[in-house]
């Protein structure tokens, strides 16, 4: 299968080529030309089908030009070695827990899949690859963990000094081996600027194989469709009505992956685009123009996005038809105050501790049901473990959040990072010296 650019003026290329490029030369995002009709047995199939076997079935049509069946199988087993359980809160309310991976965020699915894809291909074909990533927090940890210890790839992370949380920093600085953390004396924007300068430095790119791992990469998106499909199989044990999916969103990669799953045959009633105060998409869905704005800082900070990059993909999926998008997606935005009181209510009513991001999804279900009267079963995607945002969660629930052993272990190790000025010459010198 070939992949096209949403800008429509780049050559169509294979999955692996699209993954290595990241962004298309015309500035567009890569999309599959078609979606395979997988004919998955949702109606009466095997409800005990595993996430990994589903993932293998689903990825084969996309990857078969680049990897063998055995290579795909090994890649999936190694990348997705954790579950995505569907937890029932109420008769028709479910939470799909996507935080059982090593860094406790759903980004582990995409980052680990992409890392293994790059590594499988690199060791087979060419010299070492250097993955350069600017991060404001969650992405760095997931990418670092995904690539950690893999042959043929090095990861170099740039994060702004003093502007990431302790846990987030430790997830980047305690791994070592092929993972190097650079602490930049500057802002996230400085980190991004440095990375962009490196990518556009032709001389440097002639000496080193540089690649990116940011969230617009198709290799991070595709594996996220697998857990939607698996959620439907888990749900089928209990009900026969197509579900509503509520997706706490920032860059809208996760929601786009849900649309991919639907194209592959998944039954869906509606997608809820749930955001914090960064309300560009809910505004658009309510009939206004799509008008990006500077991001607003909130307590669900992994969703603080003012110009959601995957929106171009959503438009492409609906053939640029605004009305069709507005019919199938319903949107709502919620303030920090609303999120805080819902964390408390969820704990009291359901005995469930939800992180601020997941809580935005829970709020959207309430409002959607009140607005539309639709009582279809609802699945809220839970994107992070509450212990990653312990301050807020403990304040609202009045109970201590337990830190999972795997996170505790990671944060007890020695930290190592290299301080660097926010200066391109300094970064270039470092890269040349190190790789
Ligand atoms: C990245 C992230 C999101 C937003 O996902 P998008 O795919 O960018 O919409 C939501 N919650 C958490 C915890 C995240 O890390």
Coordinates of C-alpha atoms in Angstrom, one line a residue, residues 12-205:
X12 CA 3.2 8.3 -3.1
X13 CA 5.6 6.1 -1.1
X14 CA 5.6 3.0 1.2
X15 CA 4.8 3.0 4.9
X16 CA 8.5 2.8 5.9
X17 CA 9.5 5.6 3.6
X18 CA 6.7 7.7 4.9
X19 CA 7.8 6.9 8.5
X20 CA 11.4 7.9 7.8
X21 CA 10.4 11.1 6.1
X22 CA 7.9 12.1 8.9
X23 CA 6.6 15.2 7.1
X24 CA 6.1 15.1 3.3
X25 CA 8.4 17.3 1.1
X26 CA 5.3 19.5 0.3
X27 CA 4.7 20.0 4.0
X28 CA 1.7 17.7 4.1
X29 CA 1.0 14.7 6.3
X30 CA 1.1 11.1 5.0
X31 CA -2.1 9.1 4.7
X32 CA -2.9 5.6 3.4
X33 CA -4.3 5.6 -0.2
X34 CA -6.9 3.1 0.9
X35 CA -8.0 1.3 4.0
X36 CA -8.0 -2.5 3.9
X37 CA -11.4 -4.2 4.4
X38 CA -10.4 -6.4 7.2
X39 CA -13.7 -8.1 7.6
X40 CA -13.2 -8.4 11.4
X41 CA -15.9 -10.5 13.1
X42 CA -17.4 -7.7 15.2
X43 CA -20.9 -9.2 15.2
X44 CA -20.2 -12.7 16.4
X45 CA -16.5 -13.1 16.4
X46 CA -14.1 -14.2 19.1
X47 CA -14.4 -11.8 22.0
X48 CA -11.2 -13.1 23.5
X49 CA -9.0 -12.1 20.5
X50 CA -5.8 -10.6 21.9
X51 CA -4.6 -7.0 21.2
X52 CA -1.4 -8.3 19.6
X53 CA -3.1 -10.7 17.2
X54 CA -5.5 -8.0 16.1
X55 CA -2.5 -5.6 15.7
X56 CA -0.8 -8.2 13.5
X57 CA -3.8 -8.7 11.3
X58 CA -4.4 -5.0 10.9
X59 CA -0.8 -3.9 10.2
X60 CA -0.1 -6.6 7.6
X61 CA -1.7 -4.7 4.7
X62 CA 0.2 -1.5 5.5
X63 CA 3.6 -3.1 6.1
X64 CA 3.8 -6.0 3.7
X65 CA 5.9 -4.1 1.2
X66 CA 8.5 -3.3 3.8
X67 CA 8.6 -6.3 6.2
X68 CA 7.9 -10.1 6.2
X69 CA 5.0 -11.6 8.2
X70 CA 7.5 -12.9 10.7
X71 CA 9.2 -9.5 11.1
X72 CA 5.8 -7.8 11.6
X73 CA 4.9 -10.4 14.2
X74 CA 8.1 -9.9 16.2
X75 CA 7.8 -6.1 15.9
X76 CA 4.2 -6.2 17.4
X77 CA 5.0 -8.7 20.2
X78 CA 8.0 -6.6 21.2
X79 CA 6.3 -3.2 20.9
X80 CA 2.9 -4.0 22.5
X81 CA 3.8 -6.1 25.5
X82 CA 1.2 -4.5 27.7
X83 CA -2.7 -4.6 27.8
X84 CA -5.3 -1.9 27.0
X85 CA -8.1 -3.1 29.3
X86 CA -11.7 -1.8 29.1
X87 CA -12.9 -0.9 32.6
X88 CA -16.6 -0.6 33.3
X89 CA -17.7 2.4 35.4
X90 CA -21.4 2.2 34.9
X91 CA -23.9 0.1 32.9
X92 CA -23.0 2.0 29.7
X93 CA -19.8 3.9 30.5
X94 CA -16.4 2.4 30.0
X95 CA -12.8 3.6 30.3
X96 CA -10.2 2.3 27.9
X97 CA -7.0 2.3 29.9
X98 CA -4.1 3.1 27.6
X99 CA -1.6 3.8 30.3
X100 CA -0.2 0.3 31.0
X101 CA 2.9 0.9 28.9
X102 CA 6.4 1.7 30.4
X103 CA 5.9 5.5 30.5
X104 CA 2.2 5.4 31.7
X105 CA 0.8 7.3 28.7
X106 CA -0.9 6.1 25.5
X107 CA 2.1 7.6 23.5
X108 CA 3.9 4.3 24.4
X109 CA 1.9 2.5 21.7
X110 CA 3.0 4.8 18.8
X111 CA 6.6 5.4 20.1
X112 CA 7.4 1.8 20.7
X113 CA 5.9 0.7 17.3
X114 CA 7.8 3.3 15.4
X115 CA 11.1 2.6 17.3
X116 CA 10.9 -1.1 16.4
X117 CA 10.0 -0.4 12.8
X118 CA 13.0 1.9 12.4
X119 CA 15.3 -0.5 14.1
X120 CA 14.1 -3.6 12.1
X121 CA 14.8 -1.8 8.9
X122 CA 18.0 -0.1 9.9
X123 CA 19.8 -3.2 11.0
X124 CA 18.7 -4.9 7.8
X125 CA 19.7 -2.2 5.4
X126 CA 21.7 0.9 6.3
X127 CA 23.9 2.7 8.8
X128 CA 22.9 4.0 12.2
X129 CA 20.1 6.5 12.5
X130 CA 20.0 9.5 14.9
X131 CA 16.5 10.4 16.1
X132 CA 16.4 14.1 17.1
X133 CA 13.4 15.1 19.2
X134 CA 12.4 18.4 20.9
X135 CA 9.9 17.8 23.7
X136 CA 7.9 19.8 26.2
X137 CA 7.3 16.7 28.4
X138 CA 5.4 13.5 27.6
X139 CA 6.7 12.8 24.1
X140 CA 10.4 12.7 25.2
X141 CA 9.8 9.9 27.7
X142 CA 7.7 7.7 25.4
X143 CA 10.2 8.1 22.5
X144 CA 13.2 7.5 24.8
X145 CA 11.7 4.4 26.2
X146 CA 10.6 3.2 22.8
X147 CA 14.1 3.3 21.3
X148 CA 16.0 2.4 24.4
X149 CA 18.5 -0.5 23.8
X150 CA 17.5 -1.0 20.2
X151 CA 20.4 -1.6 17.8
X152 CA 21.0 0.8 14.9
X153 CA 19.3 3.8 16.4
X154 CA 20.4 6.6 18.7
X155 CA 18.0 9.0 20.4
X156 CA 18.9 12.6 21.2
X157 CA 16.3 14.5 23.2
X158 CA 16.2 18.2 23.7
X159 CA 14.1 19.5 26.6
X160 CA 13.9 23.0 28.1
X161 CA 15.7 23.4 31.5
X162 CA 13.2 23.7 34.4
X163 CA 10.1 23.4 32.2
X164 CA 9.3 19.7 32.4
X165 CA 8.0 17.9 35.5
X166 CA 10.4 15.8 37.7
X167 CA 8.9 12.5 36.4
X168 CA 9.0 13.6 32.8
X169 CA 12.7 14.7 33.1
X170 CA 13.7 11.5 34.9
X171 CA 12.0 9.4 32.2
X172 CA 14.5 11.0 29.7
X173 CA 17.6 11.2 31.8
X174 CA 17.8 7.8 33.6
X175 CA 18.0 5.5 30.7
X176 CA 21.5 6.0 29.2
X177 CA 22.9 3.7 26.5
X178 CA 21.5 4.9 23.2
X179 CA 19.4 7.6 24.8
X180 CA 21.0 11.0 25.3
X181 CA 19.2 13.9 27.0
X182 CA 20.2 17.5 26.3
X183 CA 19.0 20.1 28.8
X184 CA 18.6 23.3 26.8
X185 CA 18.9 26.6 28.6
X186 CA 15.8 28.0 26.9
X187 CA 12.2 27.3 26.1
X188 CA 10.4 24.5 24.2
X189 CA 10.3 26.8 21.2
X190 CA 14.1 27.1 21.4
X191 CA 14.4 23.3 21.4
X192 CA 12.1 23.0 18.4
X193 CA 14.1 25.7 16.5
X194 CA 17.4 23.9 17.2
X195 CA 16.0 20.6 15.9
X196 CA 14.6 22.3 12.8
X197 CA 18.0 24.0 12.1
X198 CA 19.6 20.6 12.3
X199 CA 17.1 19.0 9.8
X200 CA 17.7 21.8 7.3
X201 CA 21.5 21.7 7.6
X202 CA 22.4 19.9 4.4
X203 CA 26.1 19.4 5.3
X204 CA 25.2 17.8 8.7
X205 CA 22.6 15.6 7.0

